PDB file of C-alpha atoms in Angstrom:
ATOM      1  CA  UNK A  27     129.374 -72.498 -97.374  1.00  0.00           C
ATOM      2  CA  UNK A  28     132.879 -71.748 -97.892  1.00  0.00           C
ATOM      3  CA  UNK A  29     135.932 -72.412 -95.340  1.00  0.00           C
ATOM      4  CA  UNK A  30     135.163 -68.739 -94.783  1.00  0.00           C
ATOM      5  CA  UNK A  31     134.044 -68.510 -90.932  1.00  0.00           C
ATOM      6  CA  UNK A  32     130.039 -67.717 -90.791  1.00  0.00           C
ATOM      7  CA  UNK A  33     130.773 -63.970 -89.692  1.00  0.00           C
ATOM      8  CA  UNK A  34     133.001 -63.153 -92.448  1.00  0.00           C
ATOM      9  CA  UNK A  35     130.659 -65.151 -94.801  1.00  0.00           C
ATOM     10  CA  UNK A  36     127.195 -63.124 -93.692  1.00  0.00           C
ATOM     11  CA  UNK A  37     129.446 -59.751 -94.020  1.00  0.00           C
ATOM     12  CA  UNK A  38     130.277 -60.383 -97.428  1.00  0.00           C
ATOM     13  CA  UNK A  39     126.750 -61.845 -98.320  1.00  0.00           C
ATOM     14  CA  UNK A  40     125.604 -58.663 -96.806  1.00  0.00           C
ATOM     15  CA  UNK A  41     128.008 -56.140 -99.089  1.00  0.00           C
ATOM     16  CA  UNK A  42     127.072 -58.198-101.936  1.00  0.00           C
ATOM     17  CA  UNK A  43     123.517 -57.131-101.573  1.00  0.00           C
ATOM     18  CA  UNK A  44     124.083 -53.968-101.005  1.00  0.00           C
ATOM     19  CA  UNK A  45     126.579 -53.551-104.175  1.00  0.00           C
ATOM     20  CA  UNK A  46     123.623 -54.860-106.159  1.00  0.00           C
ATOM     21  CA  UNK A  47     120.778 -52.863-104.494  1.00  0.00           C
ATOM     22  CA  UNK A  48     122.983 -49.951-104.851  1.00  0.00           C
ATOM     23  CA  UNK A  49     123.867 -51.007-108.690  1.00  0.00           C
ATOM     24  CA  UNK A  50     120.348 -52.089-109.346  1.00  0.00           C
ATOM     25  CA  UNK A  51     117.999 -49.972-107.838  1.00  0.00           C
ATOM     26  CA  UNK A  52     119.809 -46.500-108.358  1.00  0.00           C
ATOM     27  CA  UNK A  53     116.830 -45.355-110.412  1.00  0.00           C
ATOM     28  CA  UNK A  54     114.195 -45.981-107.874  1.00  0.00           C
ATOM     29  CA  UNK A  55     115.928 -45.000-105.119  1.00  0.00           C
ATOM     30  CA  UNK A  56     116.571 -41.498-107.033  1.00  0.00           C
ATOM     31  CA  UNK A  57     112.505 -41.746-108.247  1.00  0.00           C
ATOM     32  CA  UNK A  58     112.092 -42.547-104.369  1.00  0.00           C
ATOM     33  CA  UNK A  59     114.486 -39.489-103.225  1.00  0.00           C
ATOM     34  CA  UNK A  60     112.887 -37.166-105.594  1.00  0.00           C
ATOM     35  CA  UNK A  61     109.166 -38.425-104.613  1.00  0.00           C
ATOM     36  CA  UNK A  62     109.986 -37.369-100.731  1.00  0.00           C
ATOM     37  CA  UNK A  63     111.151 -34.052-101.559  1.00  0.00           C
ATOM     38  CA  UNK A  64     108.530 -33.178-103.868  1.00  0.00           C
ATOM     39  CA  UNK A  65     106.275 -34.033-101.155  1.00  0.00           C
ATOM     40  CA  UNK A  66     108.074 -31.790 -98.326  1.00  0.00           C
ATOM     41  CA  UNK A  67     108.113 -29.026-100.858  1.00  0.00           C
ATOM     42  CA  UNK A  68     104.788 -29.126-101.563  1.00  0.00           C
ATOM     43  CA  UNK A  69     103.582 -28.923 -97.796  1.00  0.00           C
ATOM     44  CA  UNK A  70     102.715 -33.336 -97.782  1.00  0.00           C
ATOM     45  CA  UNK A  71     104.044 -35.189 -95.009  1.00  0.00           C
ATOM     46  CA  UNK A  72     106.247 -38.426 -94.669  1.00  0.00           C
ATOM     47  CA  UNK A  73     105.008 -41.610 -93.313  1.00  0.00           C
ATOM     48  CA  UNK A  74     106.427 -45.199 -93.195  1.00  0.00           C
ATOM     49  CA  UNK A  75     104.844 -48.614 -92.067  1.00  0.00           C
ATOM     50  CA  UNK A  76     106.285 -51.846 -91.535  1.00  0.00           C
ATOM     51  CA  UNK A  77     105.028 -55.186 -89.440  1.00  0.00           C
ATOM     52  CA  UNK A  78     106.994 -57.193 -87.349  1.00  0.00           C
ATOM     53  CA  UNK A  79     110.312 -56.721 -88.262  1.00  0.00           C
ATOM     54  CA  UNK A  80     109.596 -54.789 -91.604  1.00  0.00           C
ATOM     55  CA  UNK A  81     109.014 -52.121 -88.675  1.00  0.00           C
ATOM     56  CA  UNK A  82     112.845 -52.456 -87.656  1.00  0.00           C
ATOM     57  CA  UNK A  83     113.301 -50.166 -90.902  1.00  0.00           C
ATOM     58  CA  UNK A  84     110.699 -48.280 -90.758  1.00  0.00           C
ATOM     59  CA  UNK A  85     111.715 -47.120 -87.225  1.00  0.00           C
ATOM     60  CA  UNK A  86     114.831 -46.484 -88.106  1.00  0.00           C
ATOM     61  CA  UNK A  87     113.936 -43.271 -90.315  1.00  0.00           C
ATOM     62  CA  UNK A  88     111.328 -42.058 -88.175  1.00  0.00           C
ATOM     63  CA  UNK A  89     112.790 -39.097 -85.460  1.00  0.00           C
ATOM     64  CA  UNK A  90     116.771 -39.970 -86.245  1.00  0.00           C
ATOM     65  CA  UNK A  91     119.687 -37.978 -85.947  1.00  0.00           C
ATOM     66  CA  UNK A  92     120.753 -37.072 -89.298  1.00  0.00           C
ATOM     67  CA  UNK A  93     117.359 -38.197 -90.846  1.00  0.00           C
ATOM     68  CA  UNK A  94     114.648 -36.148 -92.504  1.00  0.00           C
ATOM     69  CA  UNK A  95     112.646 -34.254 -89.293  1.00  0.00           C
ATOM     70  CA  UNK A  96     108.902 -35.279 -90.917  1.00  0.00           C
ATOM     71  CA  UNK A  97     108.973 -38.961 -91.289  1.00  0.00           C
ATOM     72  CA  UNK A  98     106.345 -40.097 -89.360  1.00  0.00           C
ATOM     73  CA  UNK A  99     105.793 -43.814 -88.171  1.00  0.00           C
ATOM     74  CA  UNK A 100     102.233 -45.003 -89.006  1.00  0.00           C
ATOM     75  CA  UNK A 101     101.520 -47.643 -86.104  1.00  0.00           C
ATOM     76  CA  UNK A 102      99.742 -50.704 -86.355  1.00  0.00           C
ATOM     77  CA  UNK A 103      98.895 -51.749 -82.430  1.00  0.00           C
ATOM     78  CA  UNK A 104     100.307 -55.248 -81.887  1.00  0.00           C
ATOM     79  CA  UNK A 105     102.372 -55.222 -85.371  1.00  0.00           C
ATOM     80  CA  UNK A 106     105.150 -53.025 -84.992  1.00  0.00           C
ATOM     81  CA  UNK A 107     107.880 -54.416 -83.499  1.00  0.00           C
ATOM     82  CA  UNK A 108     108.168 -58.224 -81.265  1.00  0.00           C
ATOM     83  CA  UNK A 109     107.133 -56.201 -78.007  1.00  0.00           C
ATOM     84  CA  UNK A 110     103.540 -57.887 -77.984  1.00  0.00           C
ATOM     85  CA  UNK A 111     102.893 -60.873 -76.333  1.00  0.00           C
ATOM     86  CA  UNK A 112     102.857 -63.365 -77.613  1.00  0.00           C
ATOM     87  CA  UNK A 113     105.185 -62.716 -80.612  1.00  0.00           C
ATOM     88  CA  UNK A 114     103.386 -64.861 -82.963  1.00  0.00           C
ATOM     89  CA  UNK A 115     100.224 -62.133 -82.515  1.00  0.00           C
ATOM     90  CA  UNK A 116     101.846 -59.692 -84.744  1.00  0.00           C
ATOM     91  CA  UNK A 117     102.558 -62.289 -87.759  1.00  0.00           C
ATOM     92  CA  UNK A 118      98.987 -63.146 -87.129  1.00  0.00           C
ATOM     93  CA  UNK A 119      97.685 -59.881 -87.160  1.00  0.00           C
ATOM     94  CA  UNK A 120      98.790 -59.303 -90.561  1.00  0.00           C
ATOM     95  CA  UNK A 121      97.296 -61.757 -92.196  1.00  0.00           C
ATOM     96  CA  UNK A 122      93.579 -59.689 -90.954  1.00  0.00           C
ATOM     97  CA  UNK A 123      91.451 -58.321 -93.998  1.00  0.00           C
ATOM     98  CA  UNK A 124      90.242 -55.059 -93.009  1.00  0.00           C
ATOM     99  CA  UNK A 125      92.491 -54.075 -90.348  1.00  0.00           C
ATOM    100  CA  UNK A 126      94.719 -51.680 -92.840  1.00  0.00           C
ATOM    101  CA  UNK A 127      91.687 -49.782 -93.238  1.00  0.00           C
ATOM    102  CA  UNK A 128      90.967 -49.253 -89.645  1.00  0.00           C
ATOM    103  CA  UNK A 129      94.060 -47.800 -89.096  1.00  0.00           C
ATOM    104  CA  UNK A 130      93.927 -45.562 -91.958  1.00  0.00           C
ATOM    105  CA  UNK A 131      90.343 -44.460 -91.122  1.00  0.00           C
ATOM    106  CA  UNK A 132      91.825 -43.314 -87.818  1.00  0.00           C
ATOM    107  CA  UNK A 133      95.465 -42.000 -88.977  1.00  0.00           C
ATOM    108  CA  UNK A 134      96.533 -38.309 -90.010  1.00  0.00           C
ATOM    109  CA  UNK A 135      96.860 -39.248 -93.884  1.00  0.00           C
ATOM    110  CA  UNK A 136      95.982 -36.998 -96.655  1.00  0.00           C
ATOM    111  CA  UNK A 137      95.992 -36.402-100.050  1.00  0.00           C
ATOM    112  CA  UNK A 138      99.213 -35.545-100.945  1.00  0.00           C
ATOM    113  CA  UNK A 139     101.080 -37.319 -98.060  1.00  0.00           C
ATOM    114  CA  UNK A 140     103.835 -40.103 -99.529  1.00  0.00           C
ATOM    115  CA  UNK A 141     103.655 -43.172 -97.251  1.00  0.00           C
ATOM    116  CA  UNK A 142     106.379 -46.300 -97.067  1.00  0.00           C
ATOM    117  CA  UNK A 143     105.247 -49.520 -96.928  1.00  0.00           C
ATOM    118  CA  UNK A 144     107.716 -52.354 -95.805  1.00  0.00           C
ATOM    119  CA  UNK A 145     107.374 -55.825 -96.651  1.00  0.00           C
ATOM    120  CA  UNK A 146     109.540 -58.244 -97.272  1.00  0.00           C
ATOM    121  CA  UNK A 147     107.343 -60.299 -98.524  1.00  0.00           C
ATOM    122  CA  UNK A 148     104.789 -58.104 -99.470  1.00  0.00           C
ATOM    123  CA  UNK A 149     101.914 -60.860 -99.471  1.00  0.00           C
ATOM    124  CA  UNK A 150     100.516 -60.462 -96.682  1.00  0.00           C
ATOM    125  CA  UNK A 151      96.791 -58.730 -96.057  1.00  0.00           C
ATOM    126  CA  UNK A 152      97.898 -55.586 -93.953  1.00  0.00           C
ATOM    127  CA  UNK A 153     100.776 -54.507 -96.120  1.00  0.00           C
ATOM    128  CA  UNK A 154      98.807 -54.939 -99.561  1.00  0.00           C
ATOM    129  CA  UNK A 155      95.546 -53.169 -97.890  1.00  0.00           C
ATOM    130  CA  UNK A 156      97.770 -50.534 -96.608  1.00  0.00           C
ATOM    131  CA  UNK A 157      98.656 -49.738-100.381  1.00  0.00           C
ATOM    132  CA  UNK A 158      95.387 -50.051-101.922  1.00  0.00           C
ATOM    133  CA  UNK A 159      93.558 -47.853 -99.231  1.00  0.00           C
ATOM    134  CA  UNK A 160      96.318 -45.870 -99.105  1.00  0.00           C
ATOM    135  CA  UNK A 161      96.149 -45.018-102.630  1.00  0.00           C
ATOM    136  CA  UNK A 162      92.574 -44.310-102.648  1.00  0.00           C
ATOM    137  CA  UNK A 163      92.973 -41.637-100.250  1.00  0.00           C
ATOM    138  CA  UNK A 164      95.398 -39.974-102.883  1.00  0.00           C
ATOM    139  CA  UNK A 165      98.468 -40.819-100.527  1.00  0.00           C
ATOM    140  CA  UNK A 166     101.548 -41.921-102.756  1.00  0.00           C
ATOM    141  CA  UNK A 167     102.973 -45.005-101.957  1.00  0.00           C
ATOM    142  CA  UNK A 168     106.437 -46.178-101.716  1.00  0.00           C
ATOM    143  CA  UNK A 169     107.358 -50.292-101.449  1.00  0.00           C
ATOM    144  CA  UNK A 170     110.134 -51.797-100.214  1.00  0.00           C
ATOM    145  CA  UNK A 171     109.819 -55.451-100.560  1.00  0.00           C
ATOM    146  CA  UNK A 172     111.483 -58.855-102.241  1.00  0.00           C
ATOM    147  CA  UNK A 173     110.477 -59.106-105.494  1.00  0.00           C
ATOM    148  CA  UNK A 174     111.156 -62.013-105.567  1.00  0.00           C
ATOM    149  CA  UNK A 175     108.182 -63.487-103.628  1.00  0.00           C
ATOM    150  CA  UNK A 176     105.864 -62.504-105.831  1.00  0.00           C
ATOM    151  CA  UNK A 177     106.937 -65.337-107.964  1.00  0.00           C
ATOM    152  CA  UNK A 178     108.157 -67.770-105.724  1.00  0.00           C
ATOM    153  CA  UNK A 179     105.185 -67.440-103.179  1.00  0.00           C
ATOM    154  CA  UNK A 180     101.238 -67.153-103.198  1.00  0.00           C
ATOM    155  CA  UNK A 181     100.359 -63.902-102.123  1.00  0.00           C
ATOM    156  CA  UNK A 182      97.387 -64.292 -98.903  1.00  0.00           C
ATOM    157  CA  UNK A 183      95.630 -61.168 -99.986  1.00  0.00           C
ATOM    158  CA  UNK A 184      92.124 -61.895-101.639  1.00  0.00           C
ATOM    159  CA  UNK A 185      93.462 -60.044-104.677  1.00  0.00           C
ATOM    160  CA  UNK A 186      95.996 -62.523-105.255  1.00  0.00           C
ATOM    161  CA  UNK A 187      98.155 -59.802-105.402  1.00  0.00           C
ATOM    162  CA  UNK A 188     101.263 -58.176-103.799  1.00  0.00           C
ATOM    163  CA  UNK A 189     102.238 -55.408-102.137  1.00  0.00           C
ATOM    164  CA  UNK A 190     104.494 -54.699-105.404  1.00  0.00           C
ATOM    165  CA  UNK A 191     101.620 -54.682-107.632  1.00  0.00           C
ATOM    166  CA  UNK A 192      99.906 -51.390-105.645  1.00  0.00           C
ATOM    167  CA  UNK A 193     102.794 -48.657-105.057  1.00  0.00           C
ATOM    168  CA  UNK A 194     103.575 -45.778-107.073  1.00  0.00           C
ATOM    169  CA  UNK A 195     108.072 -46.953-106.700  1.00  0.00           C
ATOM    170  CA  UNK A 196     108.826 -50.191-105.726  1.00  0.00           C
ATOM    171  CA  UNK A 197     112.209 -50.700-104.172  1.00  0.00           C
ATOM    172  CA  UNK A 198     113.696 -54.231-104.527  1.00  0.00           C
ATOM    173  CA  UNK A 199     115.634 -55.509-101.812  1.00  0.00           C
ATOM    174  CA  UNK A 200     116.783 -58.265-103.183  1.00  0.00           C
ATOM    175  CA  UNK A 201     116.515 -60.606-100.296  1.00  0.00           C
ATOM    176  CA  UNK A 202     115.753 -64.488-101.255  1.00  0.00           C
ATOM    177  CA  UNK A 203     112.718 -66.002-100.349  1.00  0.00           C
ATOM    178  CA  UNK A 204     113.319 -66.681 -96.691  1.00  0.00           C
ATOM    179  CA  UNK A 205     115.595 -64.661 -95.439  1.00  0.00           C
ATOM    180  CA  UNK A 206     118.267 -66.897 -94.351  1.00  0.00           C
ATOM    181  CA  UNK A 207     121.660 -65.875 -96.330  1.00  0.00           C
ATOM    182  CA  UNK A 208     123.764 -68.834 -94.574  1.00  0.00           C
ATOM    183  CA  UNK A 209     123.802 -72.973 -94.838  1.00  0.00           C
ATOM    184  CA  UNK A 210     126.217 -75.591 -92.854  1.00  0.00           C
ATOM    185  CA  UNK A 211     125.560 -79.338 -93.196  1.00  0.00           C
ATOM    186  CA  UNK A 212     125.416 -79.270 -89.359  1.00  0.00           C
ATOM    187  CA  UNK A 213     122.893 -77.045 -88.925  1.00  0.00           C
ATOM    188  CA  UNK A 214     119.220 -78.112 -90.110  1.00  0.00           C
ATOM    189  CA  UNK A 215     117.856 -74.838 -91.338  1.00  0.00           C
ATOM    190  CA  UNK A 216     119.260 -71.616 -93.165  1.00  0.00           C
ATOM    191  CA  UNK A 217     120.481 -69.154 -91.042  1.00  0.00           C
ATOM    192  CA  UNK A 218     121.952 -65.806 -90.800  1.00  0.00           C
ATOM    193  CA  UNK A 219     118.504 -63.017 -92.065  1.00  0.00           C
ATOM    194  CA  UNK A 220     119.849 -59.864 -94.162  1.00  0.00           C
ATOM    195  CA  UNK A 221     116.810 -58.335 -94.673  1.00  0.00           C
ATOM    196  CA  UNK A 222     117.282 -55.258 -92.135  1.00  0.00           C
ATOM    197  CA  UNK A 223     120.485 -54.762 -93.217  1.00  0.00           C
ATOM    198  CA  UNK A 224     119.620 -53.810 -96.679  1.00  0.00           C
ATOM    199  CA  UNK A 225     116.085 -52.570 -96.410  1.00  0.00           C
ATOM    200  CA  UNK A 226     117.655 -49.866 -94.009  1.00  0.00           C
ATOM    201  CA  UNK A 227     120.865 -48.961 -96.312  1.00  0.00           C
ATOM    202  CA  UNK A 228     117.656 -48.405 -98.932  1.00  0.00           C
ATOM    203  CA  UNK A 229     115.308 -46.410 -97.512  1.00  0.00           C
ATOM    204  CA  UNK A 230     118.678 -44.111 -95.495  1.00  0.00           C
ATOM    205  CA  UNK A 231     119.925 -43.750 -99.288  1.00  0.00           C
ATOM    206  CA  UNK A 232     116.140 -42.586-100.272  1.00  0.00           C
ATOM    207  CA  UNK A 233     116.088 -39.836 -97.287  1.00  0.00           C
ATOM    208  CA  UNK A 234     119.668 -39.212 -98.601  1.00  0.00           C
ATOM    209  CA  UNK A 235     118.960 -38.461-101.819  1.00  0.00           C
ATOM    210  CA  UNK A 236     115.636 -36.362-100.839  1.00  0.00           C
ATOM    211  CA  UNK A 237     117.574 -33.925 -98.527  1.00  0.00           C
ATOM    212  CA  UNK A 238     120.368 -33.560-101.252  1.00  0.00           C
ATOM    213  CA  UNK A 239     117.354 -33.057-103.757  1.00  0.00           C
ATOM    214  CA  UNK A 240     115.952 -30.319-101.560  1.00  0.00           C
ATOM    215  CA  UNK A 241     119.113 -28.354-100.687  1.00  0.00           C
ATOM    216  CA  UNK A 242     119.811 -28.387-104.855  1.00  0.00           C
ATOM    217  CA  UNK A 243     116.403 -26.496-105.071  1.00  0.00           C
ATOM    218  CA  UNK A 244     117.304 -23.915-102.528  1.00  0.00           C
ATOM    219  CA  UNK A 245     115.072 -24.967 -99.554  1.00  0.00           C
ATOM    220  CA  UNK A 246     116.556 -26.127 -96.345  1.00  0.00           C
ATOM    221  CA  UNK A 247     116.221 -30.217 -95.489  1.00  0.00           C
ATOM    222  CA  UNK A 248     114.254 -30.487 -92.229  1.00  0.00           C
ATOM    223  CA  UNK A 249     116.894 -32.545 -91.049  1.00  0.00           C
ATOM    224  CA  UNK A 250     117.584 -33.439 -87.294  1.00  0.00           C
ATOM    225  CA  UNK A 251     120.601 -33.577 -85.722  1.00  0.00           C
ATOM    226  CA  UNK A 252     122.171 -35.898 -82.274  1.00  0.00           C
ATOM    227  CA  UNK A 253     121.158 -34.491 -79.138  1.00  0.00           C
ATOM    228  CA  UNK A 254     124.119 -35.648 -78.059  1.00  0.00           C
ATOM    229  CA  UNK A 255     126.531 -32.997 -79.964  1.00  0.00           C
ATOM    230  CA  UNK A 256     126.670 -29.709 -78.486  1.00  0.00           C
ATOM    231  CA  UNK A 257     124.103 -27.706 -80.209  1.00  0.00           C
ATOM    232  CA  UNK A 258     121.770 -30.405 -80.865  1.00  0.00           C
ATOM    233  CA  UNK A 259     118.769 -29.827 -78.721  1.00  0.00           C
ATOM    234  CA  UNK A 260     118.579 -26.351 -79.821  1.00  0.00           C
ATOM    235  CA  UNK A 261     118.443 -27.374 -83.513  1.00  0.00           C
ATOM    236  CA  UNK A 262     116.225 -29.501 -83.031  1.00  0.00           C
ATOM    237  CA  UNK A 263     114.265 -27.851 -81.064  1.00  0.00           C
ATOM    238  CA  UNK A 264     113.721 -25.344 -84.159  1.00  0.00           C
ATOM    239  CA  UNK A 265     113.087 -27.877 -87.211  1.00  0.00           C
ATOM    240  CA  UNK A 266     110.596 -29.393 -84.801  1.00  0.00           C
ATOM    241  CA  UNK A 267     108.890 -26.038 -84.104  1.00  0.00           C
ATOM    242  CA  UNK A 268     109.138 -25.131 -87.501  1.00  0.00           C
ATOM    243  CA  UNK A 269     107.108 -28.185 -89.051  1.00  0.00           C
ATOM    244  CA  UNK A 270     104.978 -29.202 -86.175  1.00  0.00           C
ATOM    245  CA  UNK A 271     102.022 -29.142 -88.122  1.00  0.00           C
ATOM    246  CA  UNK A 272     103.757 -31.905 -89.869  1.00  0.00           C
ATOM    247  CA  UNK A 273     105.080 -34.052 -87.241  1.00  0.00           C
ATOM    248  CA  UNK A 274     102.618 -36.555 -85.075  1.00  0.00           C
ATOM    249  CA  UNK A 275     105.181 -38.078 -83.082  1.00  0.00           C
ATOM    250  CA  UNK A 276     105.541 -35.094 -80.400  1.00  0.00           C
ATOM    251  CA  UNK A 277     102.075 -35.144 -79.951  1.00  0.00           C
TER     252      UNK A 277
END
């Protein structure tokens, strides 16, 4: 590492992966964009899925000021988040064949519903069973993983394959195989994870580009606003009227 202290260094590691993501991935991220608005248009609704803390991202489109009204977050009891105990239950959980269908049996998704699946690795069971299952239900599928593990790592699905190898746009995040962006020769193991940071610029630039993509064809984003500037509960309160029939959170 550079004389650089580690704050500035992670920073700048940081806006370097988001320069390339943003340089490198401009074409999915439009394919992405244009995928979710085709989908509103056409009456589909929004999911997204992550495990552990994939699910940081995925959370962080789902009912969000500014952010599209009808992303929904598909759950996965004991995987989302750190909050069960103990932690090391959710890692284990998705390494459990059969469990993506479960959930799926028992979820809203349709045929023509676009669902995100985040993985950083993308080798786990639940993540590549999400987008197989997912699939065969005639639900497009969106992936927002490292590429790069698919090469570097073995994946632990049956298959042999990776959540990459089953999605209808594959985002690349870029993120090295571990997820530690920082070394110091005092400190025994990498350090410093990047992973939310970019997987969240990504997938806000995807619901970006699909309420831009909407307005351009004349129909109104279903966008929310803060409830915390004048106005905003009332606005609210009619996008989420307005699409209810698309939105499984309020129930």
């Amino acid at each position: 590492m550079s004389d650089r202290k580690p704050a500035g260094q992670f920073i700048d590691t940081a806006i370097d992966l988001l320069r390339r993501v943003r340089d490198e991935e401009a074409g999915t991220i439009e394919a992405a964009g244009t995928l979710l608005a085709d989908t509103v248009q056409n009456g589909g609704r929004l999911f997204a899925f992550g495990a552990g803390h994939s699910s940081l991202a995925a959370q962080d489109v789902v009912y969000r000021a500014g952010g599209l009204a009808l992303m929904n977050l598909l759950a996965v009891p004991g995987a989302v988040g750190v909050d069960v105990m103990p932690a090391t239950l959710g890692s284990a959980l998705e390494r459990v064949d059969g469990l993506a269908s479960a959930v799926l049996d028992s979820s809203p998704l349709r045929e023509g519903d676009t669902l995100v699946i985040i993985s950083l690795s993308g080798r786990n069971a639940l993540p590549v069973e999400m987008a197989v299952n997912a699939r065969a239900l005639g639900v497009r599928v969106i992936g927002v993983t490292s590429v790069a593990y698919a090469s570097e790592t073995r994946s632990r699905h049956a298959s042999g394959t990776f959540l990459k190898d089953h999605c209808d746009i594959v985002l690349d995040s870029k993120i090295a195989v571990g997820d530690a962006e920082l070394t110091l020769d005092t400190v025994p193991a990498p350090f410093a994870p990047a992973s939310t940071v970019v997987t969240s610029a990504l997938l806000q630039a995807v619901m970006a580009t699909a309420a831009a993509a909407l307005a351009d064809r004349g129909i109104e984003p279903p966008l929310l606003r803060s409830g915390n500037v004048d106005g905003g509960h009332e606005w609210n309160g009619r996008v989420l009227e307005q699409y209810r029939d698309r939105i499984f959170y309020r129930h």
